[in-house]
């Protein structure tokens, strides 16, 4: 067979295979495709003697990278943008901008990626340049620019820069503005007007209907310490947001479901406008039939989104959201395979399942999942499972058996290297096989140092692979022993500064170290104070205002509530260092505008343009 024929056949097979290779499977190779790794059978030198040419005559293309086409870069950029992989999107868009025919598309995509990252003004600058040029992207750029101006106005308002917020609203052009945006503008103008009147010395109307908040927490029983701290935080928040029309009625749930039901019935009898609490999902479920029939909205401190409904919202930090953020971080940073080590608890299982669901979106492979008893100080069994120690030992045993059989046949005539290896295997121990790039550890911060101390023995510490954690890691205790074994790990958490300000206020006022969940009570009262002000003193409107799409800037981070009662939060990503954690990816200050359905507006189908000529 001639060399030209060999090359032609091999490359033909590659090209045919590439044409059917899905985007998600190729996501790990943003710059090109390695032929040796993807199609090793074509370059297996052990098969070289089947060809009619010698190895020295063959052209070595085993490490050849096939550059992605512009269209492939566009497909990857679009997928990345729509799935929150913003750094990946920017990488592909940089490649696209080299093509002068796609330059405007690349800039439009960059603007969307920067918006996702919270860089709203940078995004707006790019879009305004695009809007000057006539073409397919002019109108979409103007429309998205308006959404960014509205987002910036909200951001400035939350910073108490009211004049700046008003200036951004003035720049809004109302080009194809939606009913939702118009409502947002109206709310924002009312809030700015109210603040301006207040600054001028105008006294608010004290004849408004009072807001009665039933505060359901465990003031006795097993969870009384938490309940008492929650109440203290709520009272401090009320003091810091003074309004004589907001009334707080604490009700003791007694750390039981029965106690929670009694507390809810008391709140209903007292004609409370809203219930803040209870603490746990079990207590929240127990009171729902009573609160729903009485049409009293509930904002629970639970993080269990399974109990959320339109009239029973959860304020806690949802595990599924944290897991998704870590899966996105892994995909956006080139991680191809992961394993999971989680406690065998409802929390650990929930986090593990949520992470598995999320990584499937990004085609990250799962090596293994190990669940351990968090009451045990020893996770050797689970770590051996992840490290495939049994498989490693089996390979050693098989190699030893083969060499031993050879020795029985030929004795000392064996090659010296084989004899040396046989002697080594008599005392060799199985080595860990770590076939994954990252380990997801949804582990409580209290037991994290114990678990982490066992990782290094199996080459699973942060020096060897990437460790991924949860928001529970945002605590000083993980830095004991200078964060040995987890130094360099990553975890999601609310932006630290505003959170720390609230903790400092609680600690200074009550001379006690606040428990992490106390922020929920502080934020709950702050949220209801804002809602009451927006309702213009009418508690009946609070339940509907709760679900406004721009959300709320609270001390525990920016949050908005979905119509199903679940919360969405904006998280930063932190890296663990010796004495503290460093913010590596800052959370946007406001929720970014929703991306348009079509990233490349030129590719809209004819029928879509026919029914939607305005580009909605």
XYZ file of C-alpha atoms in Angstrom, residues 221-493:
273
model
C -35.887 22.728 72.947
C -32.924 21.244 71.114
C -32.543 24.157 68.666
C -33.117 26.960 71.171
C -29.607 28.464 70.833
C -30.133 28.898 67.096
C -33.654 30.226 67.620
C -32.553 32.802 70.157
C -29.757 34.012 67.873
C -32.219 34.275 64.985
C -34.552 36.384 67.119
C -31.691 38.637 68.239
C -30.611 39.157 64.613
C -34.203 39.943 63.568
C -34.582 42.509 66.339
C -31.301 44.170 65.348
C -32.404 44.327 61.693
C -35.681 45.930 62.775
C -33.735 48.470 64.821
C -31.533 49.250 61.803
C -34.588 49.613 59.535
C -36.850 51.606 61.862
C -40.515 51.765 60.951
C -43.186 52.022 63.654
C -45.663 50.230 61.393
C -43.611 47.014 61.233
C -44.489 44.788 64.172
C -42.601 41.613 65.108
C -44.435 38.825 66.970
C -42.030 36.034 68.080
C -43.646 32.599 68.387
C -41.817 29.614 69.928
C -41.898 26.462 67.776
C -40.323 24.509 70.686
C -38.031 22.662 68.221
C -40.889 20.311 67.300
C -43.449 19.955 64.533
C -46.283 20.107 67.057
C -44.858 23.302 68.490
C -44.547 24.770 64.988
C -48.222 24.000 64.275
C -49.300 25.683 67.525
C -47.150 28.732 66.708
C -48.656 28.960 63.209
C -52.190 28.668 64.554
C -51.423 31.444 67.038
C -50.112 33.617 64.162
C -53.294 32.959 62.181
C -55.434 33.833 65.183
C -53.465 37.068 65.668
C -54.131 37.956 62.007
C -50.453 38.068 61.060
C -49.766 39.342 57.525
C -46.793 37.068 56.921
C -44.805 34.320 58.673
C -41.010 34.515 58.786
C -39.752 31.014 59.659
C -39.834 28.229 60.737
C -36.221 27.087 60.904
C -36.438 23.563 59.452
C -38.097 21.960 56.446
C -39.965 19.513 58.699
C -41.539 22.330 60.680
C -42.318 24.248 57.501
C -44.092 21.254 55.972
C -46.046 20.769 59.202
C -47.590 24.261 59.102
C -48.262 24.524 55.356
C -51.793 23.127 55.368
C -52.799 25.746 57.950
C -51.036 28.730 56.365
C -52.207 27.863 52.839
C -55.854 27.569 53.869
C -55.538 30.909 55.681
C -53.732 32.572 52.742
C -50.796 33.678 54.913
C -47.509 33.727 52.958
C -44.521 31.999 54.542
C -40.798 32.767 54.146
C -39.050 29.753 55.648
C -35.410 29.670 56.759
C -35.071 26.186 55.256
C -32.753 25.470 52.308
C -34.856 22.516 51.140
C -36.360 23.677 47.852
C -38.610 20.595 47.699
C -40.980 22.237 50.174
C -41.162 25.548 48.284
C -44.487 26.633 46.799
C -45.983 29.848 45.489
C -47.083 30.746 49.036
C -44.210 29.158 50.975
C -40.842 30.570 49.949
C -37.468 29.276 51.153
C -34.787 31.798 52.097
C -31.972 29.319 52.839
C -28.963 28.654 50.605
C -30.194 25.992 48.174
C -27.742 23.068 47.828
C -28.634 22.456 44.167
C -27.584 25.966 43.198
C -24.198 25.613 44.889
C -23.597 22.278 43.162
C -24.440 23.783 39.772
C -22.029 26.673 40.332
C -19.189 24.267 41.104
C -20.011 22.169 38.031
C -19.882 25.333 35.901
C -16.589 26.309 37.477
C -15.158 22.868 36.709
C -16.292 22.952 33.077
C -15.085 26.531 32.576
C -11.642 25.583 33.878
C -10.984 22.535 31.740
C -11.870 19.798 34.217
C -12.898 16.663 32.314
C -13.549 14.069 35.022
C -14.611 14.191 38.673
C -15.293 11.988 41.656
C -17.526 12.689 44.652
C -16.851 12.054 48.338
C -19.923 12.974 50.392
C -21.430 12.161 53.794
C -24.158 9.535 53.727
C -26.772 12.016 54.951
C -29.778 13.619 53.301
C -27.640 16.743 52.716
C -24.686 14.819 51.301
C -26.867 12.719 48.994
C -28.779 15.791 47.848
C -25.575 17.674 47.021
C -24.080 14.647 45.296
C -27.121 14.088 43.092
C -27.366 17.780 42.202
C -23.695 17.857 41.206
C -24.072 14.745 39.060
C -27.040 16.296 37.262
C -25.098 19.499 36.629
C -21.892 17.911 35.289
C -23.926 15.886 32.775
C -24.813 19.168 31.050
C -21.130 19.880 30.419
C -20.098 16.333 29.515
C -17.804 16.001 32.523
C -17.312 12.304 33.226
C -17.976 10.852 36.677
C -15.333 8.430 37.942
C -17.063 7.283 41.135
C -19.204 8.331 44.104
C -18.367 7.318 47.682
C -20.640 8.042 50.639
C -19.137 7.891 54.140
C -20.402 7.872 57.722
C -19.773 11.417 58.952
C -19.728 10.215 62.574
C -16.694 8.045 61.815
C -13.157 9.500 61.988
C -11.933 7.060 59.334
C -12.806 7.287 55.629
C -10.206 4.751 54.478
C -12.752 2.415 52.897
C -14.340 5.169 50.790
C -11.008 6.678 49.768
C -9.725 3.263 48.672
C -12.879 2.906 46.602
C -12.271 6.230 44.836
C -8.556 5.470 44.392
C -9.360 2.042 42.921
C -6.919 0.396 45.291
C -8.543 -3.027 44.783
C -8.077 -2.743 41.006
C -4.489 -1.625 41.530
C -3.834 -4.621 43.767
C -5.379 -6.942 41.193
C -3.016 -5.632 38.524
C -0.043 -6.222 40.818
C -1.234 -9.751 41.604
C -1.700 -10.549 37.918
C 1.756 -9.219 37.053
C 3.324 -11.185 39.912
C 1.546 -14.372 38.862
C 2.701 -13.986 35.270
C 6.336 -13.389 36.227
C 6.269 -16.209 38.757
C 4.923 -18.597 36.106
C 7.704 -17.523 33.753
C 10.298 -18.090 36.456
C 9.036 -21.628 37.044
C 9.583 -22.317 33.341
C 12.975 -20.719 32.744
C 14.401 -20.098 36.210
C 17.469 -17.881 36.336
C 17.431 -17.635 32.551
C 14.847 -14.866 32.947
C 15.983 -11.408 31.916
C 17.564 -9.420 34.742
C 14.907 -6.706 34.569
C 12.146 -9.295 34.935
C 13.892 -10.904 37.902
C 14.287 -7.532 39.596
C 10.650 -6.763 39.006
C 9.621 -10.113 40.481
C 11.533 -9.330 43.661
C 9.955 -5.859 43.841
C 6.472 -7.294 43.544
C 6.966 -9.551 46.563
C 6.811 -6.485 48.829
C 5.002 -3.991 46.584
C 1.784 -2.388 47.796
C -1.030 -1.179 45.591
C -0.760 2.457 44.547
C -3.826 4.686 44.127
C -5.234 5.081 40.639
C -6.617 8.627 40.582
C -8.261 8.829 37.169
C -10.124 12.097 37.782
C -9.176 15.779 37.706
C -11.312 17.022 40.589
C -12.971 15.781 43.771
C -16.291 17.256 44.877
C -16.484 17.421 48.686
C -19.901 18.565 49.969
C -18.578 18.170 53.505
C -19.448 20.184 56.597
C -16.659 22.573 57.584
C -16.488 21.023 61.071
C -15.336 17.648 59.754
C -13.524 18.904 56.659
C -10.043 19.047 58.284
C -10.393 15.425 59.410
C -11.509 14.212 55.998
C -8.936 16.330 54.165
C -6.062 14.982 56.256
C -6.675 11.536 54.737
C -6.698 12.695 51.108
C -2.936 13.132 50.653
C -2.200 9.445 51.274
C -4.275 8.617 48.194
C -2.964 11.515 46.056
C -6.286 13.313 46.332
C -5.241 16.457 48.182
C -5.273 19.903 46.584
C -1.639 19.534 45.452
C -2.592 16.696 43.128
C -6.157 17.429 41.990
C -8.741 20.226 42.222
C -10.956 20.124 45.303
C -14.446 21.619 45.064
C -16.561 22.494 48.093
C -19.736 24.243 49.229
C -20.789 27.502 50.870
C -20.399 25.804 54.261
C -16.658 26.261 53.823
C -16.934 30.017 54.341
C -15.805 29.808 57.951
C -12.451 30.393 59.728
C -12.303 26.786 60.963
C -11.187 25.460 57.555
C -7.931 27.414 57.962
C -6.833 25.454 61.012
C -3.268 24.185 60.443
C -2.968 26.733 57.624
C -5.604 24.869 55.590
C -3.244 21.942 55.061
C -4.378 19.508 52.325
C -7.148 21.829 51.044
C -5.003 24.865 50.231
C -5.953 25.721 46.649
C -9.490 24.264 46.857
C -12.489 26.229 45.557
C -15.972 26.820 46.934
C -19.003 29.081 46.248
C -20.208 31.607 48.791
